[in-house]
Short mmCIF file of C-alpha atoms in Angstrom, two decimals:
data_model
loop_
_atom_site.label_atom_id
_atom_site.label_comp_id
_atom_site.label_asym_id
_atom_site.label_seq_id
_atom_site.Cartn_x
_atom_site.Cartn_y
_atom_site.Cartn_z
CA MET S 1 -0.89 16.80 -46.39
CA ASN S 2 2.12 16.42 -44.15
CA LEU S 3 4.39 19.24 -43.03
CA TRP S 4 7.19 18.23 -45.39
CA LEU S 5 4.89 18.56 -48.40
CA LYS S 6 3.47 21.83 -47.09
CA GLN S 7 6.98 23.23 -46.90
CA ARG S 8 7.78 22.17 -50.45
CA SER S 9 4.58 23.64 -51.88
CA ALA S 10 4.56 26.94 -49.95
CA PRO S 11 4.97 30.11 -52.08
CA ALA S 12 8.51 31.42 -52.07
CA LEU S 13 9.35 34.83 -50.70
CA CYS S 14 10.80 37.30 -53.18
CA PRO S 15 14.62 37.51 -53.04
CA ASP S 16 14.71 41.08 -51.67
CA ARG S 17 12.32 40.28 -48.82
CA ARG S 18 14.17 37.07 -48.04
CA ARG S 19 17.49 38.88 -47.84
CA LEU S 20 16.02 41.48 -45.52
CA LEU S 21 14.49 38.82 -43.30
CA LYS S 22 17.80 37.02 -43.06
CA SER S 23 19.56 40.27 -42.24
CA LEU S 24 17.47 40.47 -39.09
CA SER S 25 18.89 37.23 -37.79
CA ALA S 26 21.97 36.14 -39.73
CA GLY S 27 24.76 35.55 -37.25
CA VAL S 28 22.35 35.68 -34.35
CA LEU S 29 21.29 32.05 -34.03
CA GLY S 30 23.34 30.72 -36.93
CA LEU S 31 20.32 30.47 -39.26
CA GLY S 32 17.31 32.52 -40.32
CA LEU S 33 15.64 32.91 -36.93
CA PRO S 34 12.19 33.92 -38.24
CA GLU S 35 12.02 30.91 -40.56
CA TRP S 36 13.26 28.65 -37.77
CA LEU S 37 10.73 29.91 -35.24
CA ALA S 38 7.97 29.65 -37.83
CA LEU S 39 8.68 25.97 -38.30
CA GLN S 40 9.13 25.46 -34.56
CA ALA S 41 5.59 26.61 -33.86
CA ARG S 42 3.95 24.56 -36.61
CA ALA S 43 2.81 21.12 -35.53
CA GLY S 44 0.84 18.36 -37.17
CA ASN S 45 3.13 15.97 -39.03
CA ALA S 46 1.36 13.12 -37.31
CA THR S 47 -1.72 10.97 -37.21
CA GLY S 48 -3.86 10.88 -34.09
CA ALA S 49 -4.70 13.70 -31.71
CA VAL S 50 -2.65 14.78 -28.71
CA GLN S 51 -4.81 14.95 -25.60
CA ALA S 52 -4.12 16.91 -22.43
CA GLY S 53 -1.62 14.90 -20.39
CA GLN S 54 -0.28 15.02 -16.86
CA ALA S 55 2.77 16.93 -18.14
CA LYS S 56 2.97 20.11 -20.18
CA ARG S 57 6.75 20.26 -20.18
CA VAL S 58 9.72 17.89 -19.85
CA LEU S 59 13.08 18.48 -18.15
CA VAL S 60 15.70 15.80 -18.82
CA ILE S 61 18.83 15.69 -16.66
CA TYR S 62 21.38 13.69 -18.63
CA GLU S 63 24.57 12.79 -16.75
CA GLU S 64 27.06 11.48 -19.27
CA GLY S 65 29.40 8.55 -18.80
CA GLY S 66 27.40 5.93 -16.91
CA ILE S 67 26.77 6.35 -13.17
CA SER S 68 27.36 3.33 -10.97
CA GLN S 69 23.95 2.03 -9.89
CA MET S 70 25.33 0.61 -6.63
CA ASP S 71 26.82 4.02 -5.76
CA SER S 72 23.60 5.92 -6.33
CA PHE S 73 20.03 4.57 -6.24
CA ASP S 74 20.64 0.81 -5.85
CA PRO S 75 23.24 0.08 -3.14
CA LYS S 76 24.37 -3.54 -2.79
CA PRO S 77 25.83 -4.15 0.69
CA ASP S 78 25.72 -7.94 0.21
CA ALA S 79 27.86 -8.05 -2.92
CA LEU S 80 31.14 -9.96 -2.83
CA LEU S 81 33.62 -8.14 -0.62
CA ASP S 82 36.22 -7.66 -3.39
CA HIS S 83 33.64 -5.98 -5.61
CA ARG S 84 31.46 -4.21 -3.06
CA SER S 85 31.27 -0.44 -2.97
CA PRO S 86 32.99 1.05 0.09
CA PHE S 87 30.01 3.37 0.46
CA LYS S 88 27.13 2.09 2.58
CA PRO S 89 23.36 2.35 2.12
CA ILE S 90 21.60 5.10 4.06
CA PRO S 91 17.88 5.49 4.83
CA THR S 92 15.85 7.95 2.78
CA SER S 93 12.71 9.96 3.48
CA VAL S 94 10.78 6.86 2.40
CA PRO S 95 10.78 4.12 5.08
CA GLY S 96 12.46 0.97 3.83
CA THR S 97 14.13 2.64 0.84
CA HIS S 98 17.89 3.19 0.84
CA PHE S 99 20.26 5.12 -1.43
CA SER S 100 24.06 5.22 -1.37
CA GLU S 101 25.61 7.34 1.37
CA LEU S 102 27.11 9.39 -1.49
CA MET S 103 23.62 10.91 -1.96
CA PRO S 104 22.49 12.19 1.47
CA LEU S 105 20.66 15.26 0.14
CA THR S 106 18.89 13.34 -2.61
CA ALA S 107 17.87 10.75 0.00
CA LYS S 108 15.90 13.51 1.71
CA GLN S 109 13.94 14.05 -1.53
CA ALA S 110 13.16 10.37 -2.09
CA HIS S 111 9.46 10.93 -1.30
CA ARG S 112 9.28 13.07 -4.46
CA LEU S 113 11.14 10.61 -6.69
CA ALA S 114 10.14 7.45 -8.54
CA VAL S 115 13.30 5.38 -9.00
CA VAL S 116 13.51 2.68 -11.66
CA ARG S 117 16.21 0.20 -10.62
CA SER S 118 15.47 -2.22 -13.47
CA MET S 119 16.37 -0.15 -16.52
CA THR S 120 18.58 -1.56 -19.28
CA SER S 121 20.17 0.07 -22.33
CA ALA S 122 21.74 -0.84 -25.67
CA PRO S 123 23.24 -4.38 -25.69
CA THR S 124 26.46 -3.03 -27.19
CA ALA S 125 27.01 -0.93 -24.03
CA GLY S 126 28.78 1.85 -25.91
CA HIS S 127 28.38 5.49 -24.92
CA LYS S 128 27.05 6.59 -28.29
CA GLU S 129 24.72 3.63 -28.69
CA CYS S 130 23.19 3.89 -25.22
CA CYS S 131 22.91 7.67 -25.35
CA GLN S 132 21.25 7.42 -28.75
CA GLU S 133 18.61 5.03 -27.49
CA PHE S 134 17.66 7.30 -24.60
CA PHE S 135 17.52 10.34 -26.86
CA LYS S 136 15.49 8.59 -29.59
CA GLY S 137 13.53 5.73 -28.09
CA TYR S 138 14.74 3.60 -31.00
CA ARG S 139 17.35 0.87 -31.26
CA ASN S 140 20.75 2.31 -32.02
CA THR S 141 21.00 0.32 -35.24
CA ASN S 142 18.49 2.63 -36.91
CA ALA S 143 18.04 5.44 -34.39
CA PHE S 144 19.83 8.20 -36.29
CA ASP S 145 17.12 8.14 -38.92
CA PHE S 146 14.52 8.89 -36.24
CA PRO S 147 14.09 12.30 -34.56
CA ASP S 148 15.05 13.06 -30.96
CA ILE S 149 12.23 12.67 -28.46
CA GLY S 150 12.41 16.45 -27.95
CA SER S 151 12.07 17.00 -31.71
CA VAL S 152 9.01 14.73 -31.84
CA VAL S 153 7.43 16.51 -28.87
CA THR S 154 7.82 19.98 -30.40
CA GLU S 155 6.63 18.67 -33.76
CA LEU S 156 3.42 17.33 -32.26
CA MET S 157 2.77 19.94 -29.58
CA GLY S 158 4.49 23.12 -30.68
CA THR S 159 5.60 25.44 -27.91
CA GLU S 160 3.75 27.42 -25.26
CA ARG S 161 5.82 30.51 -26.07
CA PRO S 162 6.19 31.00 -29.85
CA GLU S 163 9.02 33.50 -29.39
CA MET S 164 11.07 30.86 -27.53
CA PRO S 165 12.50 27.66 -29.05
CA GLY S 166 10.55 24.59 -28.02
CA TYR S 167 13.55 22.26 -27.56
CA ILE S 168 16.71 23.48 -25.84
CA PHE S 169 20.03 21.87 -24.90
CA CYS S 170 21.55 23.41 -21.79
CA PRO S 171 24.28 23.97 -22.80
CA GLY S 172 24.64 21.21 -25.42
CA ILE S 173 27.82 19.15 -25.31
CA ASN S 174 29.83 16.06 -26.25
CA MET S 175 27.87 12.82 -26.70
CA PRO S 176 24.43 14.42 -27.10
CA ASN S 177 25.95 16.56 -29.86
CA ALA S 178 27.06 13.38 -31.60
CA VAL S 179 23.73 11.57 -31.45
CA THR S 180 21.16 14.33 -31.78
CA SER S 181 19.33 14.46 -35.10
CA THR S 182 15.95 15.46 -36.45
CA GLY S 183 15.74 12.31 -38.57
CA PHE S 184 13.08 12.80 -41.22
CA LEU S 185 11.73 15.97 -39.55
CA PRO S 186 12.92 19.40 -40.73
CA ALA S 187 16.19 20.77 -39.42
CA SER S 188 14.18 23.42 -37.55
CA ARG S 189 13.23 20.71 -35.03
CA ALA S 190 16.83 20.38 -33.84
CA PRO S 191 17.56 21.48 -30.27
CA TRP S 192 18.79 25.00 -29.77
CA LYS S 193 22.18 24.63 -28.09
CA LEU S 194 22.97 27.45 -25.73
CA GLY S 195 26.69 26.70 -25.82
CA THR S 196 28.92 27.56 -28.77
CA LYS S 197 31.60 24.89 -28.35
CA GLN S 198 31.22 21.27 -29.37
CA LEU S 199 32.17 20.14 -25.87
CA GLY S 200 30.23 22.86 -24.12
CA GLU S 201 31.36 25.70 -21.89
CA ASP S 202 31.43 26.64 -18.23
CA LEU S 203 28.14 28.16 -17.09
CA SER S 204 29.64 28.94 -13.69
CA ASP S 205 31.79 31.64 -15.29
CA PRO S 206 30.20 35.00 -14.36
CA ALA S 207 30.95 36.20 -17.89
CA TRP S 208 29.01 33.35 -19.51
CA LYS S 209 26.15 34.39 -21.78
CA VAL S 210 24.06 32.96 -24.58
CA ARG S 211 26.23 34.33 -27.35
CA SER S 212 23.70 33.57 -30.05
CA LEU S 213 21.39 36.16 -28.48
CA GLU S 214 24.01 38.87 -28.83
CA LEU S 215 23.30 41.28 -31.67
CA GLN S 216 25.87 41.67 -34.44
CA THR S 217 28.56 44.27 -33.90
CA GLY S 218 27.15 47.65 -34.82
CA LEU S 219 23.54 46.43 -34.78
CA GLY S 220 21.93 47.94 -31.70
CA ARG S 221 18.40 47.49 -30.45
CA GLU S 222 17.09 50.66 -32.10
CA ARG S 223 18.69 49.82 -35.42
CA LEU S 224 17.18 46.35 -35.29
CA LEU S 225 13.74 47.87 -34.66
CA GLU S 226 14.32 50.27 -37.55
CA ARG S 227 15.00 47.32 -39.85
CA TYR S 228 11.79 45.69 -38.69
CA ARG S 229 9.81 48.85 -39.44
CA LEU S 230 11.36 48.89 -42.90
CA LEU S 231 10.35 45.28 -43.36
CA GLU S 232 6.78 46.17 -42.37
CA SER S 233 6.69 48.83 -45.10
CA LEU S 234 7.43 46.19 -47.75
CA ASP S 235 4.40 44.08 -46.84
CA ALA S 236 1.96 45.46 -49.38
CA GLY S 237 2.69 43.03 -52.24
CA ALA S 238 0.82 39.84 -53.10
CA ILE S 239 3.65 37.62 -51.85
CA ALA S 240 3.66 39.42 -48.51
CA GLN S 241 -0.08 38.86 -48.16
CA SER S 242 0.15 35.17 -49.06
CA THR S 243 -0.10 32.45 -46.43
CA ALA S 244 3.66 31.95 -46.46
CA GLY S 245 4.29 35.68 -46.31
CA GLN S 246 1.93 36.18 -43.39
CA LEU S 247 3.43 33.22 -41.54
CA MET S 248 6.93 34.61 -41.98
CA LYS S 249 5.79 38.06 -40.91
CA GLY S 250 4.36 36.74 -37.66
CA HIS S 251 7.47 34.79 -36.79
CA THR S 252 9.78 37.61 -37.74
CA LYS S 253 7.97 39.51 -34.99
CA HIS S 254 8.54 36.58 -32.61
CA ALA S 255 12.24 36.53 -33.51
CA LEU S 256 12.38 40.23 -32.77
CA ASP S 257 10.72 39.58 -29.40
CA LEU S 258 13.37 37.00 -28.50
CA LEU S 259 16.19 39.38 -29.43
CA THR S 260 14.77 42.49 -27.79
CA SER S 261 12.41 41.31 -25.04
CA ASP S 262 13.77 41.75 -21.54
CA GLU S 263 11.44 38.99 -20.32
CA ALA S 264 12.81 36.46 -22.80
CA LYS S 265 16.41 37.35 -22.00
CA HIS S 266 15.76 37.15 -18.27
CA ALA S 267 15.09 33.42 -18.65
CA PHE S 268 18.79 32.92 -19.41
CA ASP S 269 20.12 35.27 -16.73
CA LEU S 270 21.31 33.36 -13.65
CA SER S 271 22.29 36.60 -11.90
CA ARG S 272 18.59 37.21 -11.24
CA GLU S 273 18.57 34.33 -8.75
CA SER S 274 19.19 34.96 -5.06
CA ASN S 275 22.50 34.06 -3.45
CA LYS S 276 20.64 31.50 -1.35
CA THR S 277 19.32 29.73 -4.47
CA ARG S 278 22.68 29.88 -6.25
CA ASP S 279 24.37 28.37 -3.22
CA ARG S 280 21.73 25.67 -2.85
CA TYR S 281 22.19 24.50 -6.45
CA GLY S 282 25.94 24.99 -6.28
CA ARG S 283 27.98 27.63 -8.06
CA ASP S 284 29.90 25.12 -10.16
CA HIS S 285 29.09 24.25 -13.78
CA ARG S 286 26.63 21.49 -12.83
CA GLY S 287 24.66 23.64 -10.41
CA SER S 288 24.47 26.44 -12.96
CA CYS S 289 23.21 24.06 -15.67
CA TYR S 290 20.54 22.56 -13.41
CA LEU S 291 19.38 26.00 -12.32
CA LEU S 292 19.18 27.28 -15.88
CA GLY S 293 17.17 24.20 -16.79
CA ARG S 294 14.63 25.12 -14.12
CA ARG S 295 14.50 28.72 -15.34
CA LEU S 296 13.80 27.61 -18.91
CA ILE S 297 11.02 25.28 -17.80
CA GLU S 298 9.57 28.08 -15.69
CA SER S 299 9.62 30.38 -18.73
CA GLY S 300 7.46 27.91 -20.67
CA VAL S 301 9.97 26.04 -22.84
CA ARG S 302 8.42 22.73 -23.83
CA TYR S 303 11.43 20.36 -23.69
CA VAL S 304 14.76 21.06 -21.98
CA THR S 305 17.73 18.70 -21.77
CA VAL S 306 20.49 19.54 -19.28
CA THR S 307 23.83 18.01 -20.24
CA CYS S 308 26.73 19.01 -18.03
CA ILE S 309 29.97 17.17 -18.76
CA GLN S 310 33.02 19.41 -18.59
CA PRO S 311 35.40 19.51 -21.59
CA PRO S 312 39.00 18.28 -21.10
CA GLU S 313 40.41 21.78 -21.47
CA HIS S 314 39.03 22.55 -17.99
CA VAL S 315 40.99 19.79 -16.26
CA LYS S 316 43.94 21.95 -15.23
CA ARG S 317 41.83 24.78 -13.90
CA PRO S 318 42.20 25.54 -10.18
CA GLY S 319 39.56 24.09 -7.93
CA ILE S 320 39.10 20.73 -9.62
CA GLY S 321 37.33 18.43 -7.21
CA GLN S 322 36.55 21.26 -4.79
CA PRO S 323 33.01 22.39 -3.86
CA ASN S 324 33.15 25.21 -6.40
CA GLY S 325 35.42 23.39 -8.82
CA VAL S 326 34.72 21.68 -12.10
CA PHE S 327 33.69 18.10 -12.80
CA LEU S 328 33.89 15.77 -15.75
CA ASN S 329 31.96 12.65 -16.78
CA TRP S 330 31.18 9.36 -15.03
CA ASP S 331 33.13 6.94 -17.23
CA HIS S 332 35.26 5.57 -14.40
CA HIS S 333 37.11 2.56 -15.80
CA GLU S 334 39.78 3.01 -13.17
CA GLY S 335 40.12 4.48 -9.71
CA ILE S 336 36.35 4.78 -9.29
CA TYR S 337 36.74 5.18 -5.52
CA ASN S 338 39.93 7.25 -5.45
CA ASN S 339 40.04 10.44 -3.42
CA GLY S 340 41.68 12.35 -6.27
CA PRO S 341 41.62 12.17 -10.09
CA CYS S 342 41.10 8.70 -11.56
CA GLY S 343 44.36 8.67 -13.51
CA GLY S 344 45.89 5.45 -14.80
CA PRO S 345 45.47 3.67 -18.11
CA GLN S 346 42.07 3.22 -19.68
CA GLY S 347 41.94 -0.39 -20.82
CA SER S 348 44.62 -0.97 -23.46
CA SER S 349 44.83 2.67 -24.60
CA ASN S 350 47.75 3.36 -22.25
CA GLN S 351 46.68 6.99 -22.06
CA GLU S 352 45.91 9.15 -19.06
CA ARG S 353 42.19 9.61 -18.56
CA TYR S 354 40.39 12.77 -17.78
CA GLY S 355 37.99 12.19 -14.92
CA LEU S 356 37.15 12.45 -11.27
CA PRO S 357 35.93 9.40 -9.34
CA HIS S 358 32.45 8.92 -7.95
CA PRO S 359 33.11 10.11 -4.36
CA VAL S 360 34.59 13.37 -5.70
CA MET S 361 31.88 14.02 -8.29
CA MET S 362 28.84 12.80 -6.40
CA PRO S 363 28.58 15.66 -3.86
CA SER S 364 28.07 18.08 -6.75
CA LEU S 365 25.37 15.92 -8.33
CA ASP S 366 23.71 15.22 -4.98
CA ARG S 367 23.56 18.91 -4.12
CA SER S 368 22.31 20.08 -7.55
CA PHE S 369 19.76 17.34 -8.16
CA SER S 370 18.25 17.55 -4.68
CA ALA S 371 18.09 21.35 -5.02
CA LEU S 372 16.32 21.05 -8.37
CA ILE S 373 13.63 18.69 -7.06
CA GLU S 374 13.09 20.71 -3.89
CA ASP S 375 13.01 24.02 -5.76
CA MET S 376 10.62 22.82 -8.46
CA HIS S 377 8.29 21.43 -5.80
CA GLU S 378 8.28 24.69 -3.85
CA ARG S 379 7.56 26.67 -7.02
CA GLY S 380 4.71 24.37 -8.03
CA LEU S 381 6.51 23.32 -11.21
CA LEU S 382 6.42 19.58 -10.55
CA ALA S 383 2.66 19.48 -11.01
CA GLU S 384 2.95 19.92 -14.79
CA THR S 385 6.62 19.10 -15.46
CA LEU S 386 8.04 15.62 -15.95
CA VAL S 387 11.62 15.50 -14.65
CA CYS S 388 13.74 12.61 -15.96
CA PHE S 389 17.16 11.77 -14.49
CA VAL S 390 19.13 9.62 -16.94
CA THR S 391 22.63 8.28 -17.53
CA GLU S 392 23.39 6.14 -20.57
CA MET S 393 24.42 2.94 -18.78
CA GLY S 394 25.34 1.39 -15.45
CA ARG S 395 28.73 0.06 -14.32
CA THR S 396 29.92 -3.53 -14.00
CA PRO S 397 28.99 -5.24 -10.73
CA ARG S 398 32.60 -6.43 -10.43
CA MET S 399 35.71 -4.28 -10.19
CA ASN S 400 38.35 -4.53 -12.92
CA LYS S 401 42.12 -4.79 -12.47
CA ASN S 402 42.47 -0.99 -12.52
CA GLY S 403 40.13 -0.46 -9.59
CA GLY S 404 37.33 0.76 -11.81
CA ARG S 405 34.02 -0.42 -13.21
CA ASP S 406 33.43 -0.87 -16.93
CA HIS S 407 30.38 -0.33 -19.15
CA TRP S 408 27.28 -2.29 -18.14
CA ALA S 409 23.95 -2.10 -19.94
CA ARG S 410 22.16 -5.06 -18.35
CA ALA S 411 21.11 -3.12 -15.26
CA MET S 412 21.06 0.54 -14.31
CA SER S 413 19.00 3.07 -12.36
CA ILE S 414 17.16 6.16 -13.55
CA ALA S 415 14.63 8.40 -11.78
CA PHE S 416 11.50 10.45 -12.47
CA ALA S 417 9.64 13.18 -10.62
CA GLY S 418 6.55 15.29 -11.18
CA ALA S 419 3.61 15.05 -13.59
CA GLY S 420 1.80 12.48 -11.50
CA CYS S 421 4.74 10.13 -10.93
CA PRO S 422 4.27 8.44 -7.56
CA GLY S 423 6.71 9.91 -5.08
CA GLY S 424 8.64 7.39 -3.02
CA ALA S 425 8.19 4.57 -5.53
CA VAL S 426 10.96 2.06 -6.22
CA ILE S 427 10.29 0.19 -9.44
CA GLY S 428 11.95 -3.10 -10.33
CA ALA S 429 14.89 -4.85 -8.72
CA THR S 430 18.33 -6.27 -9.45
CA ASP S 431 20.28 -9.18 -7.99
CA LYS S 432 22.58 -8.87 -4.97
CA GLU S 433 25.46 -7.53 -7.07
CA GLY S 434 23.35 -5.09 -9.10
CA GLY S 435 24.30 -6.81 -12.34
CA ASP S 436 21.04 -8.28 -13.64
CA VAL S 437 17.40 -7.28 -13.49
CA THR S 438 15.25 -9.67 -11.48
CA ASP S 439 11.94 -7.81 -11.66
CA ALA S 440 10.16 -5.39 -14.06
CA LEU S 441 12.79 -4.98 -16.78
CA TYR S 442 12.45 -1.77 -18.78
CA THR S 443 14.22 -0.30 -21.83
CA PRO S 444 14.91 3.14 -23.34
CA TYR S 445 11.96 2.50 -25.67
CA ASP S 446 9.74 2.21 -22.59
CA TYR S 447 11.33 5.39 -21.23
CA ALA S 448 10.39 7.21 -24.46
CA GLU S 449 6.82 5.94 -24.35
CA THR S 450 6.54 7.07 -20.74
CA ILE S 451 7.41 10.64 -21.77
CA TYR S 452 4.95 10.54 -24.65
CA ARG S 453 2.15 9.16 -22.50
CA LYS S 454 2.75 11.71 -19.75
CA LEU S 455 2.37 14.44 -22.39
CA GLY S 456 -0.94 13.01 -23.55
CA PHE S 457 0.07 11.10 -26.68
CA SER S 458 -1.95 7.96 -27.21
CA GLU S 459 -0.50 4.49 -27.78
CA ASN S 460 -1.73 4.77 -31.37
CA GLN S 461 0.03 8.06 -32.07
CA ARG S 462 2.09 7.93 -35.25
CA LEU S 463 4.58 10.24 -36.96
CA GLU S 464 4.46 10.58 -40.71
CA ARG S 465 7.56 10.17 -42.83
CA PRO S 466 7.98 12.30 -45.99
CA ASN S 467 6.80 9.34 -48.09
CA GLY S 468 3.52 9.26 -46.19
CA VAL S 469 4.31 6.15 -44.15
CA ALA S 470 3.17 6.49 -40.53
CA VAL S 471 5.60 5.08 -37.95
CA PRO S 472 5.29 4.61 -34.17
CA LEU S 473 6.95 7.05 -31.80
CA SER S 474 9.20 4.39 -30.26
CA ASP S 475 10.71 1.05 -31.16
CA GLY S 476 7.99 -1.08 -29.62
CA GLY S 477 8.13 0.61 -26.23
CA ARG S 478 5.48 0.40 -23.53
CA ALA S 479 5.09 3.11 -20.91
CA ILE S 480 6.38 2.26 -17.43
CA ARG S 481 3.02 1.38 -15.88
CA GLU S 482 4.08 1.99 -12.27
CA LEU S 483 4.51 5.70 -13.06
CA PHE S 484 0.81 6.19 -13.85
#
């Protein structure tokens, strides 16, 4: 019997007990935390066994907007002069491999990275469509009906720490908010978003906190424990001793642990890091997001996605474009190589864009991503963590009339590290302009299958819909063989 049917047939809790359970968590995470954690820890809505894989956890770094492949991992010094990037290739720690000079710190970590230069994304080359395919592993025409990769992973594997959510967005913003869905899985498989705003919030703010872990006004720690003791005293009835009642009791305790445990709360506390580490990652929003992602992985969270676009409301803040300033997304249709804000019209919209060009944004990314890889290696986390660096599309190999590069899905670069991925590998190739794949073309469906295979899922693994029909985990994907 699948999980959906189990949920429908489980004995109901009596109204008084249910109200008391909800009172423990209402307004804390926005839903009944005990019920949510109970469902988070239950796995098995699938056919086929999950074997031990090279990875136990997954950390996805998702940089929204579409990073220029020729200004990152796939420089093209022989492109036509009018369309060539002004930034030159530089050698990396891997002899014969070059990255853009915009990434000098990441170049020093190349021996720990496996770069795929031959990735493609949705043919429509829209932000939502391409993002959706990377988050789902399904074609965007029917992807919303299918769960996020992170939802599938927690459904099949559960979580190593039952008191912690298995799938977390750090902090959870913009396009990922628009495309994320649990498909035919229960709503409890949705990512827990640490931020409270649709477009996210600034983690570099010293006052930032996970507001959903704050207790309600007037509900202190001792009072919360008193409510739990009262709940325990009601557990003598038949309903309380039923399977459903016992399950809820156990996960009410886990919810209480999350709300009151110093160890759990420490995972979200960046102030516990040394000044040296904070400086190495960068004290801006991006550096704070990357560092928190590492902390969550280190605490045992199964699947973490770091998404760090800045909302438009931050544009006028002091420090924009400075080392400790704020940064926006990579959708640089104009002024991609400017020294200041992109500005100018976006296509035919005749509106001012929010954005900072690649040479202004890239130092922040270079610093934070190189710090993450170096730090995770030094802590031994790369051995059992698959790190995926993704952006939803590439940029056009030719400049447009506004001095920018438009959407381009036919060729792009992504990167992997850890969990047995061969360090120093360069997979696939593009032509001299970086516009078309010439060797080893891969898709977001292959990306999804790579994650699943690294976690130990077999090629025959299936996920069961509520109607009992078993469906594959991706839309015909095949794992990227060079990563194994």
